[in-house]
Coordinates of C-alpha atoms in Angstrom, one line a residue:
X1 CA -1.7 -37.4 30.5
X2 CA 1.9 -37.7 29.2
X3 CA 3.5 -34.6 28.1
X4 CA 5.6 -36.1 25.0
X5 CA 3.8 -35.8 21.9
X6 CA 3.8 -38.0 18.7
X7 CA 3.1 -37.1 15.3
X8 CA 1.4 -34.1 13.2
X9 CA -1.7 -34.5 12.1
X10 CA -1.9 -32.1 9.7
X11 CA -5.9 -31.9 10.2
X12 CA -8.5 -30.0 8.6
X13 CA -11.6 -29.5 11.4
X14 CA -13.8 -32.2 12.5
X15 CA -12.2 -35.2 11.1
X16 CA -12.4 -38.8 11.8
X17 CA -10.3 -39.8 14.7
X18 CA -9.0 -42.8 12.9
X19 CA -8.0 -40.3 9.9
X20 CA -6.4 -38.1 12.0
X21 CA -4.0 -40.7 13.7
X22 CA -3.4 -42.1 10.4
X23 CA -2.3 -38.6 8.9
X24 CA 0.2 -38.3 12.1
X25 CA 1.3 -41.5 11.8
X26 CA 0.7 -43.1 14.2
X27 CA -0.6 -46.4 12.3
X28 CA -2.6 -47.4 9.3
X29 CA -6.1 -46.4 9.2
X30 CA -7.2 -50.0 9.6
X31 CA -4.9 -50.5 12.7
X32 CA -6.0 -47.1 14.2
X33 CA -9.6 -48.1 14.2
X34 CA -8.5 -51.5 15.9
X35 CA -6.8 -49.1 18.4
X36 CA -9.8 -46.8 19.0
X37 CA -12.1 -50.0 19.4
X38 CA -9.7 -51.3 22.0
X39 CA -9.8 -48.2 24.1
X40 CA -6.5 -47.0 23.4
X41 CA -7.2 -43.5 22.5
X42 CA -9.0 -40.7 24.8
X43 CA -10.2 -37.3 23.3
X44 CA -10.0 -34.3 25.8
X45 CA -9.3 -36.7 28.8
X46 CA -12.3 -39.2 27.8
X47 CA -11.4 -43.1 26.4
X48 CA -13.4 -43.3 23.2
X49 CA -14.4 -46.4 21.0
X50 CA -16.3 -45.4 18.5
X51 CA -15.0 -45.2 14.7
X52 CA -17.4 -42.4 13.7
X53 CA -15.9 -40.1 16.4
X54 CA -14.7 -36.9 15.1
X55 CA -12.0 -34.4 16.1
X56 CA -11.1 -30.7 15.5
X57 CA -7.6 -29.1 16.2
X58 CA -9.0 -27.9 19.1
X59 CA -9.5 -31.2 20.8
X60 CA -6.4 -33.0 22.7
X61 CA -5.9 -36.6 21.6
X62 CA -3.9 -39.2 23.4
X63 CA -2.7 -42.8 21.8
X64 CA -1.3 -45.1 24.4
X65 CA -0.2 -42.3 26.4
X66 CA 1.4 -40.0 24.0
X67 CA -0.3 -36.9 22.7
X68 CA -1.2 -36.3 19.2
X69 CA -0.4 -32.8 17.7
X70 CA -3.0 -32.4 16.3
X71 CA -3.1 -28.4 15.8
X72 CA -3.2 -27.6 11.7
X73 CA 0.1 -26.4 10.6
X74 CA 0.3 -23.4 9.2
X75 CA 3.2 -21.2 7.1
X76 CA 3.3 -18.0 5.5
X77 CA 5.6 -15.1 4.2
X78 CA 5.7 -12.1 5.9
X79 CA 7.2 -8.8 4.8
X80 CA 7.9 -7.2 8.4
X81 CA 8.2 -3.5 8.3
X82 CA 10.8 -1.7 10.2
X83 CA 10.3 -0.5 13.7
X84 CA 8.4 -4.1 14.6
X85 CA 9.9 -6.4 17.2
X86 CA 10.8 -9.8 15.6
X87 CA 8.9 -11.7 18.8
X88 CA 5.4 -13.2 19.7
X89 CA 5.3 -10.5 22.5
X90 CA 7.3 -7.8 24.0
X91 CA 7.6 -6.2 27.7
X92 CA 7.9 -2.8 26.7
X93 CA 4.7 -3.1 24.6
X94 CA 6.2 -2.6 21.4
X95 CA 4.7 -3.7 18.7
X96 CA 5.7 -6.8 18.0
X97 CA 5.5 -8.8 14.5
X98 CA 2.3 -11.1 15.9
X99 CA 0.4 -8.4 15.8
X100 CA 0.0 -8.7 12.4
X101 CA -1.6 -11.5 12.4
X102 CA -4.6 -11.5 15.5
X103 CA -7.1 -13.3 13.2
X104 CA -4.8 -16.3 12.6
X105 CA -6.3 -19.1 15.1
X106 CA -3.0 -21.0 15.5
X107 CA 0.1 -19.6 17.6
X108 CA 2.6 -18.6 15.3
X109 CA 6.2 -17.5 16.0
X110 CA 8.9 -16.4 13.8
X111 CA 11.5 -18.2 12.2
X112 CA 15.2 -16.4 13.1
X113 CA 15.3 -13.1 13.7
X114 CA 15.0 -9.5 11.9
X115 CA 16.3 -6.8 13.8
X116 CA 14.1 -4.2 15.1
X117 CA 15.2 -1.4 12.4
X118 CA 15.3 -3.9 9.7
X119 CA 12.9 -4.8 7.2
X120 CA 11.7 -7.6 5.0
X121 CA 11.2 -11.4 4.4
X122 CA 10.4 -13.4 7.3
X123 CA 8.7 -16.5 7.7
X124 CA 6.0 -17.4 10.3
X125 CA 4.5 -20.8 12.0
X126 CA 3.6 -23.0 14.3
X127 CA 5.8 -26.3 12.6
X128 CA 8.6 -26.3 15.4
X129 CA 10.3 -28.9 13.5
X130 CA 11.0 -27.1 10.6
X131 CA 11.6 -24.0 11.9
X132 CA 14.4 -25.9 13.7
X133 CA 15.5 -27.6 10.9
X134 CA 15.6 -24.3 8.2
X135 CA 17.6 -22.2 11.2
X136 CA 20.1 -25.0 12.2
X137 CA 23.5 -24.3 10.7
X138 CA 24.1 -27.2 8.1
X139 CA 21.1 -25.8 6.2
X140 CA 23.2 -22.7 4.7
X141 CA 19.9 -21.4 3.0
X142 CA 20.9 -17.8 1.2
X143 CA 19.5 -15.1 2.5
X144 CA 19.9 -11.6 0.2
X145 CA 19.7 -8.1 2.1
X146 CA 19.8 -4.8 0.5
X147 CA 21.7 -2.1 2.6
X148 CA 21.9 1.8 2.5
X149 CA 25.3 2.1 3.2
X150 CA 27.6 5.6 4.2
X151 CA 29.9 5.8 1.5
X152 CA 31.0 4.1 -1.7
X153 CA 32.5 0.9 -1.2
X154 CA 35.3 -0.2 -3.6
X155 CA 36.5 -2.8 -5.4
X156 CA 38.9 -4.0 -2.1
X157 CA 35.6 -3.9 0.0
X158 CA 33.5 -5.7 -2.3
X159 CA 36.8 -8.3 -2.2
X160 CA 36.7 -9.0 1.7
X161 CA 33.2 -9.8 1.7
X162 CA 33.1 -11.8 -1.1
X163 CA 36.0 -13.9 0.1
X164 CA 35.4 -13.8 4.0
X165 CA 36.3 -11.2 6.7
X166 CA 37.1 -11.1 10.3
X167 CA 34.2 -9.9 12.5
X168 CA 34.3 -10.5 16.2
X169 CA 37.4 -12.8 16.1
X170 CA 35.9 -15.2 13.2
X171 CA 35.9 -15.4 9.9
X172 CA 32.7 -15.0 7.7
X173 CA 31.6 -17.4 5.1
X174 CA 32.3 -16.4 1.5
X175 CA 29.4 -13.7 0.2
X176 CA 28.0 -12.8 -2.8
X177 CA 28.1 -8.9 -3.1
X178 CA 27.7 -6.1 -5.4
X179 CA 27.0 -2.1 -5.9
X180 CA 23.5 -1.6 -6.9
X181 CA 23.6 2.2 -7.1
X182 CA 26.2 5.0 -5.7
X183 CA 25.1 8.5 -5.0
X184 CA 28.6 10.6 -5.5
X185 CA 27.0 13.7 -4.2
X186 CA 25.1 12.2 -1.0
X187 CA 28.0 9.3 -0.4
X188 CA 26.0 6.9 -0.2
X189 CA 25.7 3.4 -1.6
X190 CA 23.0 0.9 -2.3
X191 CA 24.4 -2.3 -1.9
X192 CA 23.0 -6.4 -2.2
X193 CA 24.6 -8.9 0.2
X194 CA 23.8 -12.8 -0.2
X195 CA 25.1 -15.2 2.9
X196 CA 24.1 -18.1 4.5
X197 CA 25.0 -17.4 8.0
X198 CA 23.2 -16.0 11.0
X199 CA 25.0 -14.8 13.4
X200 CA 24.1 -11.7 15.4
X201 CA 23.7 -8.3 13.9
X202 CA 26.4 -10.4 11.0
X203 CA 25.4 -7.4 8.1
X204 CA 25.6 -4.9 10.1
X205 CA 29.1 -5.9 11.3
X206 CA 30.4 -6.8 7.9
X207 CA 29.4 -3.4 6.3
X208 CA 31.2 -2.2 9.7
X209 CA 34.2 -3.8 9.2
X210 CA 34.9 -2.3 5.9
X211 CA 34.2 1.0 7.1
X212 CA 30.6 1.9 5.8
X213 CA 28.0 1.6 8.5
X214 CA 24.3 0.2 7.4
X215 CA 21.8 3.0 7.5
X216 CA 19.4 1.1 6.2
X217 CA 18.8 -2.5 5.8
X218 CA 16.5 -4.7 3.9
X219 CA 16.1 -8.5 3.2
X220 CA 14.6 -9.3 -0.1
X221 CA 15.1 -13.0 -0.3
X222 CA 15.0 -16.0 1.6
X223 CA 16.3 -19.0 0.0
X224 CA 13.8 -19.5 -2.9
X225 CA 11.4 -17.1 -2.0
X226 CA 11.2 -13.5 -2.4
X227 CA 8.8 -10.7 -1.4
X228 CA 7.2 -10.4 -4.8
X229 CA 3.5 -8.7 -4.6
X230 CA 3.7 -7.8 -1.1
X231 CA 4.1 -4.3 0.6
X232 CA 5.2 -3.5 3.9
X233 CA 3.1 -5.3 6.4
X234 CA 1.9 -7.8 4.3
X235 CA 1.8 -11.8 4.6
X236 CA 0.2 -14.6 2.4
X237 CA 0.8 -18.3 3.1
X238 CA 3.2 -20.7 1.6
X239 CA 2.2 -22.7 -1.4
X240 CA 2.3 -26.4 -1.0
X241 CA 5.2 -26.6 -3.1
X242 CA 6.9 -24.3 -1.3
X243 CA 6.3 -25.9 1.9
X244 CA 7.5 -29.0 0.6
X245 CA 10.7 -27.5 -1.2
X246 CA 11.2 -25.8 2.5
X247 CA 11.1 -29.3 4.2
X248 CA 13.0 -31.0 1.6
X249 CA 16.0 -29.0 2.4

C-alpha cells in the first residue's frame, strides 16, 4: 500500500465510497463508480466493486495506489490557559494542551506555538495543509497580545515598536501598539501589541528591548478571530465561514 496520499474527503461516517472519492477529488462521482467497478479501489486492504459500499473515517481507502485521507477534518478555537504545554504530548508529563480535548475522535495538534506561561487564542486540527499554510511567513495574519509589563512605557518605546526594532540582530516588522492602562503606584503597565511575525519568544523580546520585561502575557486575537464567550480552558469549533475565510487567506 503506497504511503502518498491523495485528496481530503471531508466525510461524514458511513458514506458511499464513490461519494467519498468524489468529495476528495479524486474524480466525478460517475467516473469513480466506473473506477470502483473496475477494481481500482480497495477498502482496508480488500479490492471492492460494489457501488453501494460504504466507508467511515475509520476505514483506509486506496485509488490506484494512493491513499485517500479520508479522516473528517476538524478545527476549533481554543483559549489555552497558562501553565499548559503548547504540544500533543510532553516527556515530563506536563500537561499538555491535548488534554483538553480526550473526547475529540480525530488527532489534533496545534497550530504555532503559545509559550508555556502564556495564555490565549490558539487554534487546533488535524488539516496539515492549512496549518502549514496560516503559519508560513507570507501569510502575515495579525496576531494581538496583551502584556503586563514592569514599568510605564513612553511615548519613545511605543515609537520603536511601532516602527521596528532590533532584537537578536534583526529588525522587527512594523507593530501596532498602545498603553491600555498604567498603574503609577505599582509601575506597571497593561499594554496591546499587534504583529504579524512569529519568531521565538518575539513579545517577550520586544518588551525586553525597551526595557520593560513581560510579566504577563496574553493573546486575544488571531487574525479575525477573537476569544469572545470563552473562559480559560475553553474551545468551540470554527464556523464554516470561518474555516473558509481561514483557507482563503
Amino acid at each position: 500500500m503506497a504511503n502518498e496520499k491523495i485528496g481530503e474527503a471531508n466525510m461524514e461516517s458511513n458514506e458511499r465510497l464513490q461519494k467519498v472519492m468524489a468529495n476528495a477529488g479524486v474524480a466525478s462521482r460517475r467516473a469513480s463508480e466506473k473506477m470502483i467497478l473496475d477494481g481500482m479501489v480497495s477498502v482496508n486492504g480488500k479490492v471492492v466493486n460494489e457501488l453501494g459500499t460504504k466507508v467511515s473515517g475509520s476505514d483506509v481507502v486506496v485509488v490506484a495506489g494512493k491513499t485517500l485521507d479520508t479522516e473528517k477534518k476538524v478545527y476549533f478555537l481554543f483559549y489555552k490557559p497558562r501553565g499548559v504545554i503548547t504540544a500533543a504530548s510532553d516527556d515530563k508529563g506536563r500537561k499538555v494542551v491535548t488534554d483538553y480535548f480526550k473526547k475529540i475522535e480525530q488527532r489534533i495538534y496545534p497550530v504555532g506555538r503559545l509559550d508555556y506561561d502564556t495564555s490565549g487564542l490558539l487554534l487546533m486540527t488535524n488539516d496539515g495543509d492549512l496549518a502549514n499554510k496560516l503559519m508560513h511567513p507570507r501569510n502575515k495574519i495579525d496576531k494581538t497580545y496583551v502584556a503586563k509589563v514592569s514599568g510605564i512605557p513612553e511615548n519613545e518605546d511605543f515609537k520603536k515598536l511601532r516602527l521596528g526594532m532590533m532584537v537578536e540582530g534583526k529588525k522587527t516588522s512594523p507593530a501596532k501598539a498602545r498603553l491600555l492602562s498604567a498603574d503609577q503606584k505599582k509601575k506597571k503597565a497593561l499594554v496591546s501589541l499587534t504583529i504579524h511575525e512569529g519568531r521565538y519568544h518575539q513579545v517577550k523580546k520586544m518588551f525586553d528591548a525597551i526595557g520593560h520585561p513581560v510579566e504577563k502575557l496574553k493573546r486575544e486575537t488571531y487574525g479575525f478571530l477573537t476569544l469572545d464567550g470563552l473562559t480559560s480552558g475553553d474551545f468551540r469549533e470554527l464556523t464554516h465561514d470561518e474555516i473558509k475565510r481561514l483557507k482563503s487567506k
